[in-house]
PDB file of N, CA and C in Angstrom:
ATOM      1  N   MET A 281      48.001 102.930  50.086  1.00 67.00           N
ATOM      2  CA  MET A 281      49.194 103.057  50.890  1.00 67.00           C
ATOM      3  C   MET A 281      50.135 101.884  50.671  1.00 67.00           C
ATOM      4  N   GLY A 282      49.690 100.869  49.969  1.00 74.00           N
ATOM      5  CA  GLY A 282      50.557  99.742  49.696  1.00 74.00           C
ATOM      6  C   GLY A 282      50.776  98.814  50.880  1.00 74.00           C
ATOM      7  N   ILE A 283      49.861  98.804  51.828  1.00 75.00           N
ATOM      8  CA  ILE A 283      49.980  97.950  53.007  1.00 75.00           C
ATOM      9  C   ILE A 283      48.976  96.808  52.854  1.00 75.00           C
ATOM     10  N   PRO A 284      49.451  95.581  52.681  1.00 78.00           N
ATOM     11  CA  PRO A 284      48.508  94.469  52.530  1.00 78.00           C
ATOM     12  C   PRO A 284      47.872  94.096  53.870  1.00 78.00           C
ATOM     13  N   LEU A 285      46.596  93.722  53.838  1.00 79.00           N
ATOM     14  CA  LEU A 285      45.951  93.252  55.065  1.00 79.00           C
ATOM     15  C   LEU A 285      46.466  91.882  55.477  1.00 79.00           C
ATOM     16  N   THR A 286      46.812  91.083  54.486  1.00 79.00           N
ATOM     17  CA  THR A 286      47.422  89.794  54.784  1.00 79.00           C
ATOM     18  C   THR A 286      48.722  89.707  54.013  1.00 79.00           C
ATOM     19  N   HIS A 287      49.674  89.066  54.583  1.00 77.00           N
ATOM     20  CA  HIS A 287      50.961  88.894  53.933  1.00 77.00           C
ATOM     21  C   HIS A 287      51.391  87.457  54.183  1.00 77.00           C
ATOM     22  N   ARG A 288      51.630  86.731  53.119  1.00 80.00           N
ATOM     23  CA  ARG A 288      51.977  85.312  53.247  1.00 80.00           C
ATOM     24  C   ARG A 288      53.134  85.123  54.224  1.00 80.00           C
ATOM     25  N   GLY A 289      52.944  84.233  55.165  1.00 81.00           N
ATOM     26  CA  GLY A 289      53.978  83.955  56.147  1.00 81.00           C
ATOM     27  C   GLY A 289      53.980  84.889  57.346  1.00 81.00           C
ATOM     28  N   VAL A 290      53.118  85.902  57.332  1.00 80.00           N
ATOM     29  CA  VAL A 290      53.061  86.849  58.447  1.00 80.00           C
ATOM     30  C   VAL A 290      51.717  86.773  59.154  1.00 80.00           C
ATOM     31  N   ALA A 291      50.642  86.997  58.415  1.00 83.00           N
ATOM     32  CA  ALA A 291      49.309  86.996  59.008  1.00 83.00           C
ATOM     33  C   ALA A 291      48.507  85.810  58.493  1.00 83.00           C
ATOM     34  N   THR A 292      47.776  85.186  59.394  1.00 85.00           N
ATOM     35  CA  THR A 292      46.943  84.052  59.001  1.00 85.00           C
ATOM     36  C   THR A 292      45.471  84.425  58.902  1.00 85.00           C
ATOM     37  N   SER A 293      45.123  85.623  59.385  1.00 86.00           N
ATOM     38  CA  SER A 293      43.742  86.068  59.308  1.00 86.00           C
ATOM     39  C   SER A 293      43.675  87.581  59.473  1.00 86.00           C
ATOM     40  N   VAL A 294      42.487  88.124  59.235  1.00 86.00           N
ATOM     41  CA  VAL A 294      42.218  89.555  59.393  1.00 86.00           C
ATOM     42  C   VAL A 294      41.011  89.694  60.303  1.00 86.00           C
ATOM     43  N   ARG A 295      41.081  90.619  61.226  1.00 85.00           N
ATOM     44  CA  ARG A 295      39.959  90.882  62.121  1.00 85.00           C
ATOM     45  C   ARG A 295      39.619  92.361  62.063  1.00 85.00           C
ATOM     46  N   LEU A 296      38.350  92.676  61.846  1.00 84.00           N
ATOM     47  CA  LEU A 296      37.869  94.054  61.793  1.00 84.00           C
ATOM     48  C   LEU A 296      37.107  94.363  63.075  1.00 84.00           C
ATOM     49  N   LEU A 297      37.497  95.436  63.754  1.00 81.00           N
ATOM     50  CA  LEU A 297      36.838  95.844  64.982  1.00 81.00           C
ATOM     51  C   LEU A 297      36.490  97.324  64.930  1.00 81.00           C
ATOM     52  N   ILE A 298      35.377  97.664  65.521  1.00 77.00           N
ATOM     53  CA  ILE A 298      35.013  99.071  65.672  1.00 77.00           C
ATOM     54  C   ILE A 298      35.733  99.587  66.910  1.00 77.00           C
ATOM     55  N   GLY A 299      36.414 100.713  66.779  1.00 74.00           N
ATOM     56  CA  GLY A 299      37.253 101.205  67.858  1.00 74.00           C
ATOM     57  C   GLY A 299      36.597 102.151  68.825  1.00 74.00           C
ATOM     58  N   HIS A 300      35.363 102.567  68.550  1.00 71.00           N
ATOM     59  CA  HIS A 300      34.757 103.490  69.504  1.00 71.00           C
ATOM     60  C   HIS A 300      34.152 102.713  70.671  1.00 71.00           C
ATOM     61  N   SER A 301      34.023 103.388  71.774  1.00 65.00           N
ATOM     62  CA  SER A 301      33.502 102.758  72.976  1.00 65.00           C
ATOM     63  C   SER A 301      31.997 102.615  72.877  1.00 65.00           C
ATOM     64  N   ARG A 302      31.488 101.517  73.366  1.00 66.00           N
ATOM     65  CA  ARG A 302      30.034 101.304  73.353  1.00 66.00           C
ATOM     66  C   ARG A 302      29.319 102.348  74.185  1.00 66.00           C
ATOM     67  N   LYS A 303      29.988 102.863  75.186  1.00 66.00           N
ATOM     68  CA  LYS A 303      29.340 103.799  76.092  1.00 66.00           C
ATOM     69  C   LYS A 303      29.802 105.237  75.868  1.00 66.00           C
ATOM     70  N   GLY A 304      30.507 105.485  74.778  1.00 62.00           N
ATOM     71  CA  GLY A 304      30.906 106.841  74.445  1.00 62.00           C
ATOM     72  C   GLY A 304      32.138 107.356  75.157  1.00 62.00           C
ATOM     73  N   GLY A 305      32.782 106.541  75.963  1.00 60.00           N
ATOM     74  CA  GLY A 305      33.975 106.979  76.689  1.00 60.00           C
ATOM     75  C   GLY A 305      35.236 106.701  75.899  1.00 60.00           C
ATOM     76  N   THR A 306      36.340 106.663  76.597  1.00 56.00           N
ATOM     77  CA  THR A 306      37.617 106.420  75.938  1.00 56.00           C
ATOM     78  C   THR A 306      38.131 105.011  76.198  1.00 56.00           C
ATOM     79  N   TYR A 307      37.330 104.176  76.840  1.00 58.00           N
ATOM     80  CA  TYR A 307      37.747 102.796  77.090  1.00 58.00           C
ATOM     81  C   TYR A 307      37.531 101.991  75.814  1.00 58.00           C
ATOM     82  N   PRO A 308      38.608 101.573  75.145  1.00 54.00           N
ATOM     83  CA  PRO A 308      38.444 100.947  73.829  1.00 54.00           C
ATOM     84  C   PRO A 308      38.197  99.451  73.879  1.00 54.00           C
ATOM     85  N   LEU A 309      37.441  99.002  72.958  1.00 58.00           N
ATOM     86  CA  LEU A 309      37.333  97.595  72.601  1.00 58.00           C
ATOM     87  C   LEU A 309      37.115  96.643  73.765  1.00 58.00           C
ATOM     88  N   PHE A 310      35.912  96.452  74.109  1.00 56.00           N
ATOM     89  CA  PHE A 310      35.582  95.515  75.165  1.00 56.00           C
ATOM     90  C   PHE A 310      36.060  94.104  74.827  1.00 56.00           C
ATOM     91  N   VAL A 311      36.333  93.825  73.564  1.00 59.00           N
ATOM     92  CA  VAL A 311      36.784  92.494  73.144  1.00 59.00           C
ATOM     93  C   VAL A 311      38.279  92.471  72.831  1.00 59.00           C
ATOM     94  N   VAL A 312      39.017  93.475  73.244  1.00 65.00           N
ATOM     95  CA  VAL A 312      40.425  93.581  72.881  1.00 65.00           C
ATOM     96  C   VAL A 312      41.255  92.417  73.405  1.00 65.00           C
ATOM     97  N   GLU A 313      40.845  91.817  74.512  1.00 66.00           N
ATOM     98  CA  GLU A 313      41.629  90.693  75.027  1.00 66.00           C
ATOM     99  C   GLU A 313      41.666  89.525  74.049  1.00 66.00           C
ATOM    100  N   ASN A 314      40.692  89.433  73.168  1.00 70.00           N
ATOM    101  CA  ASN A 314      40.686  88.390  72.140  1.00 70.00           C
ATOM    102  C   ASN A 314      41.300  88.879  70.830  1.00 70.00           C
ATOM    103  N   ALA A 315      41.641  90.146  70.756  1.00 76.00           N
ATOM    104  CA  ALA A 315      42.164  90.729  69.520  1.00 76.00           C
ATOM    105  C   ALA A 315      43.677  90.812  69.502  1.00 76.00           C
ATOM    106  N   ALA A 316      44.327  90.570  70.603  1.00 79.00           N
ATOM    107  CA  ALA A 316      45.785  90.707  70.706  1.00 79.00           C
ATOM    108  C   ALA A 316      46.469  89.436  70.209  1.00 79.00           C
ATOM    109  N   ASP A 317      46.297  89.136  68.943  1.00 82.00           N
ATOM    110  CA  ASP A 317      46.863  87.939  68.332  1.00 82.00           C
ATOM    111  C   ASP A 317      47.930  88.362  67.323  1.00 82.00           C
ATOM    112  N   PRO A 318      49.194  88.055  67.565  1.00 82.00           N
ATOM    113  CA  PRO A 318      50.256  88.505  66.663  1.00 82.00           C
ATOM    114  C   PRO A 318      50.196  87.876  65.270  1.00 82.00           C
ATOM    115  N   ASP A 319      49.402  86.819  65.095  1.00 84.00           N
ATOM    116  CA  ASP A 319      49.271  86.184  63.781  1.00 84.00           C
ATOM    117  C   ASP A 319      48.085  86.715  62.987  1.00 84.00           C
ATOM    118  N   THR A 320      47.382  87.685  63.537  1.00 85.00           N
ATOM    119  CA  THR A 320      46.200  88.248  62.895  1.00 85.00           C
ATOM    120  C   THR A 320      46.416  89.723  62.610  1.00 85.00           C
ATOM    121  N   THR A 321      46.078  90.144  61.389  1.00 86.00           N
ATOM    122  CA  THR A 321      46.078  91.568  61.080  1.00 86.00           C
ATOM    123  C   THR A 321      44.829  92.160  61.713  1.00 86.00           C
ATOM    124  N   LEU A 322      45.017  93.124  62.581  1.00 84.00           N
ATOM    125  CA  LEU A 322      43.907  93.762  63.278  1.00 84.00           C
ATOM    126  C   LEU A 322      43.638  95.118  62.649  1.00 84.00           C
ATOM    127  N   VAL A 323      42.415  95.317  62.173  1.00 84.00           N
ATOM    128  CA  VAL A 323      41.995  96.593  61.600  1.00 84.00           C
ATOM    129  C   VAL A 323      40.968  97.183  62.550  1.00 84.00           C
ATOM    130  N   VAL A 324      41.283  98.348  63.085  1.00 83.00           N
ATOM    131  CA  VAL A 324      40.373  99.024  63.998  1.00 83.00           C
ATOM    132  C   VAL A 324      39.930 100.309  63.317  1.00 83.00           C
ATOM    133  N   TYR A 325      38.651 100.450  63.107  1.00 81.00           N
ATOM    134  CA  TYR A 325      38.161 101.650  62.445  1.00 81.00           C
ATOM    135  C   TYR A 325      37.226 102.414  63.372  1.00 81.00           C
ATOM    136  N   MET A 326      37.031 103.685  63.057  1.00 77.00           N
ATOM    137  CA  MET A 326      36.265 104.600  63.903  1.00 77.00           C
ATOM    138  C   MET A 326      36.842 104.623  65.310  1.00 77.00           C
ATOM    139  N   SER A 327      38.155 104.836  65.407  1.00 76.00           N
ATOM    140  CA  SER A 327      38.826 104.742  66.707  1.00 76.00           C
ATOM    141  C   SER A 327      39.541 106.023  67.107  1.00 76.00           C
ATOM    142  N   PHE A 328      39.150 107.160  66.566  1.00 76.00           N
ATOM    143  CA  PHE A 328      39.874 108.399  66.832  1.00 76.00           C
ATOM    144  C   PHE A 328      39.982 108.696  68.329  1.00 76.00           C
ATOM    145  N   LYS A 329      38.888 108.575  69.077  1.00 76.00           N
ATOM    146  CA  LYS A 329      38.913 108.907  70.502  1.00 76.00           C
ATOM    147  C   LYS A 329      39.620 107.861  71.350  1.00 76.00           C
ATOM    148  N   THR A 330      39.592 106.611  70.922  1.00 78.00           N
ATOM    149  CA  THR A 330      40.175 105.544  71.737  1.00 78.00           C
ATOM    150  C   THR A 330      41.591 105.170  71.313  1.00 78.00           C
ATOM    151  N   LEU A 331      42.076 105.713  70.206  1.00 82.00           N
ATOM    152  CA  LEU A 331      43.398 105.354  69.701  1.00 82.00           C
ATOM    153  C   LEU A 331      44.524 105.543  70.713  1.00 82.00           C
ATOM    154  N   PRO A 332      44.559 106.630  71.499  1.00 83.00           N
ATOM    155  CA  PRO A 332      45.675 106.800  72.431  1.00 83.00           C
ATOM    156  C   PRO A 332      45.820 105.664  73.453  1.00 83.00           C
ATOM    157  N   SER A 333      44.729 105.040  73.858  1.00 81.00           N
ATOM    158  CA  SER A 333      44.818 103.983  74.867  1.00 81.00           C
ATOM    159  C   SER A 333      44.822 102.582  74.265  1.00 81.00           C
ATOM    160  N   LEU A 334      44.580 102.463  72.986  1.00 83.00           N
ATOM    161  CA  LEU A 334      44.485 101.144  72.360  1.00 83.00           C
ATOM    162  C   LEU A 334      45.793 100.354  72.364  1.00 83.00           C
ATOM    163  N   PRO A 335      46.944 100.923  71.981  1.00 85.00           N
ATOM    164  CA  PRO A 335      48.179 100.125  71.968  1.00 85.00           C
ATOM    165  C   PRO A 335      48.513  99.509  73.326  1.00 85.00           C
ATOM    166  N   GLN A 336      48.409 100.276  74.391  1.00 86.00           N
ATOM    167  CA  GLN A 336      48.733  99.744  75.713  1.00 86.00           C
ATOM    168  C   GLN A 336      47.771  98.630  76.100  1.00 86.00           C
ATOM    169  N   LYS A 337      46.510  98.798  75.786  1.00 83.00           N
ATOM    170  CA  LYS A 337      45.525  97.762  76.112  1.00 83.00           C
ATOM    171  C   LYS A 337      45.839  96.470  75.357  1.00 83.00           C
ATOM    172  N   LEU A 338      46.216  96.579  74.081  1.00 85.00           N
ATOM    173  CA  LEU A 338      46.585  95.386  73.312  1.00 85.00           C
ATOM    174  C   LEU A 338      47.833  94.729  73.885  1.00 85.00           C
ATOM    175  N   MET A 339      48.816  95.538  74.266  1.00 88.00           N
ATOM    176  CA  MET A 339      50.037  94.977  74.856  1.00 88.00           C
ATOM    177  C   MET A 339      49.757  94.335  76.215  1.00 88.00           C
ATOM    178  N   ASP A 340      48.846  94.919  76.984  1.00 87.00           N
ATOM    179  CA  ASP A 340      48.469  94.333  78.267  1.00 87.00           C
ATOM    180  C   ASP A 340      47.858  92.942  78.089  1.00 87.00           C
ATOM    181  N   HIS A 341      47.309  92.694  76.905  1.00 84.00           N
ATOM    182  CA  HIS A 341      46.693  91.402  76.624  1.00 84.00           C
ATOM    183  C   HIS A 341      47.581  90.507  75.772  1.00 84.00           C
ATOM    184  N   GLY A 342      48.876  90.849  75.693  1.00 86.00           N
ATOM    185  CA  GLY A 342      49.829  89.935  75.096  1.00 86.00           C
ATOM    186  C   GLY A 342      50.374  90.276  73.726  1.00 86.00           C
ATOM    187  N   LEU A 343      49.931  91.348  73.094  1.00 86.00           N
ATOM    188  CA  LEU A 343      50.488  91.711  71.793  1.00 86.00           C
ATOM    189  C   LEU A 343      51.900  92.267  72.002  1.00 86.00           C
ATOM    190  N   PRO A 344      52.903  91.770  71.275  1.00 89.00           N
ATOM    191  CA  PRO A 344      54.274  92.253  71.455  1.00 89.00           C
ATOM    192  C   PRO A 344      54.400  93.760  71.173  1.00 89.00           C
ATOM    193  N   PHE A 345      55.222  94.436  71.954  1.00 90.00           N
ATOM    194  CA  PHE A 345      55.379  95.886  71.801  1.00 90.00           C
ATOM    195  C   PHE A 345      55.967  96.275  70.455  1.00 90.00           C
ATOM    196  N   ASP A 346      56.665  95.376  69.785  1.00 90.00           N
ATOM    197  CA  ASP A 346      57.288  95.703  68.501  1.00 90.00           C
ATOM    198  C   ASP A 346      56.427  95.297  67.302  1.00 90.00           C
ATOM    199  N   THR A 347      55.141  95.067  67.528  1.00 85.00           N
ATOM    200  CA  THR A 347      54.226  94.735  66.439  1.00 85.00           C
ATOM    201  C   THR A 347      54.102  95.939  65.509  1.00 85.00           C
ATOM    202  N   PRO A 348      54.314  95.758  64.203  1.00 83.00           N
ATOM    203  CA  PRO A 348      54.165  96.881  63.269  1.00 83.00           C
ATOM    204  C   PRO A 348      52.734  97.422  63.303  1.00 83.00           C
ATOM    205  N   ALA A 349      52.616  98.730  63.181  1.00 84.00           N
ATOM    206  CA  ALA A 349      51.296  99.375  63.215  1.00 84.00           C
ATOM    207  C   ALA A 349      51.305 100.609  62.338  1.00 84.00           C
ATOM    208  N   VAL A 350      50.130 100.983  61.879  1.00 83.00           N
ATOM    209  CA  VAL A 350      49.955 102.212  61.119  1.00 83.00           C
ATOM    210  C   VAL A 350      48.609 102.806  61.502  1.00 83.00           C
ATOM    211  N   ALA A 351      48.540 104.134  61.559  1.00 81.00           N
ATOM    212  CA  ALA A 351      47.273 104.831  61.804  1.00 81.00           C
ATOM    213  C   ALA A 351      46.937 105.618  60.548  1.00 81.00           C
ATOM    214  N   VAL A 352      45.738 105.433  60.064  1.00 79.00           N
ATOM    215  CA  VAL A 352      45.277 106.115  58.852  1.00 79.00           C
ATOM    216  C   VAL A 352      43.999 106.856  59.195  1.00 79.00           C
ATOM    217  N   GLU A 353      43.937 108.117  58.835  1.00 77.00           N
ATOM    218  CA  GLU A 353      42.729 108.902  59.033  1.00 77.00           C
ATOM    219  C   GLU A 353      42.175 109.274  57.668  1.00 77.00           C
ATOM    220  N   ARG A 354      40.903 109.053  57.485  1.00 74.00           N
ATOM    221  CA  ARG A 354      40.200 109.375  56.237  1.00 74.00           C
ATOM    222  C   ARG A 354      40.856 108.680  55.044  1.00 74.00           C
ATOM    223  N   GLY A 355      41.113 107.395  55.200  1.00 74.00           N
ATOM    224  CA  GLY A 355      41.808 106.623  54.181  1.00 74.00           C
ATOM    225  C   GLY A 355      41.033 106.411  52.899  1.00 74.00           C
ATOM    226  N   THR A 356      39.723 106.669  52.910  1.00 76.00           N
ATOM    227  CA  THR A 356      38.926 106.457  51.698  1.00 76.00           C
ATOM    228  C   THR A 356      38.421 107.758  51.095  1.00 76.00           C
ATOM    229  N   THR A 357      38.894 108.869  51.604  1.00 75.00           N
ATOM    230  CA  THR A 357      38.454 110.153  51.051  1.00 75.00           C
ATOM    231  C   THR A 357      39.516 110.686  50.092  1.00 75.00           C
ATOM    232  N   PRO A 358      39.095 111.482  49.113  1.00 73.00           N
ATOM    233  CA  PRO A 358      40.065 112.007  48.153  1.00 73.00           C
ATOM    234  C   PRO A 358      41.079 112.943  48.818  1.00 73.00           C
ATOM    235  N   VAL A 359      42.265 112.937  48.291  1.00 64.00           N
ATOM    236  CA  VAL A 359      43.329 113.818  48.763  1.00 64.00           C
ATOM    237  C   VAL A 359      43.175 115.151  48.060  1.00 64.00           C
ATOM    238  N   LEU A 360      43.135 116.208  48.831  1.00 63.00           N
ATOM    239  CA  LEU A 360      43.024 117.554  48.258  1.00 63.00           C
ATOM    240  C   LEU A 360      44.423 118.115  48.105  1.00 63.00           C
ATOM    241  N   ASN A 361      44.705 118.670  46.976  1.00 59.00           N
ATOM    242  CA  ASN A 361      46.012 119.245  46.716  1.00 59.00           C
ATOM    243  C   ASN A 361      45.879 120.760  46.758  1.00 59.00           C
ATOM    244  N   TYR A 362      46.416 121.360  47.781  1.00 55.00           N
ATOM    245  CA  TYR A 362      46.387 122.799  47.924  1.00 55.00           C
ATOM    246  C   TYR A 362      47.755 123.385  47.586  1.00 55.00           C
ATOM    247  N   ASN A 363      47.760 124.451  46.865  1.00 56.00           N
ATOM    248  CA  ASN A 363      49.003 125.165  46.578  1.00 56.00           C
ATOM    249  C   ASN A 363      49.230 126.172  47.691  1.00 56.00           C
ATOM    250  N   VAL A 364      50.144 125.864  48.565  1.00 51.00           N
ATOM    251  CA  VAL A 364      50.452 126.754  49.687  1.00 51.00           C
ATOM    252  C   VAL A 364      51.661 127.577  49.303  1.00 51.00           C
ATOM    253  N   GLN A 365      51.536 128.886  49.449  1.00 50.00           N
ATOM    254  CA  GLN A 365      52.648 129.759  49.060  1.00 50.00           C
ATOM    255  C   GLN A 365      53.104 130.584  50.219  1.00 50.00           C
TER     256      GLN A 365
END
């Protein structure tokens, strides 16, 4: 996708977090209060169920609302090309 995990002058570190809830619910990231760092690229994987509530939780812990973000699903699987007519 051409999105670097680190970009000189923007991010000083990368943090990888699992996005699913430990208890199977929709409450994301028990450690999110430590993840809302605007100088860190945050990668959250396996977060399909918790994704809708994740941005607000990060903002509640200080991440600016205008922080760039992207959501990728199945980013490591091959792209299937179907001819739709």
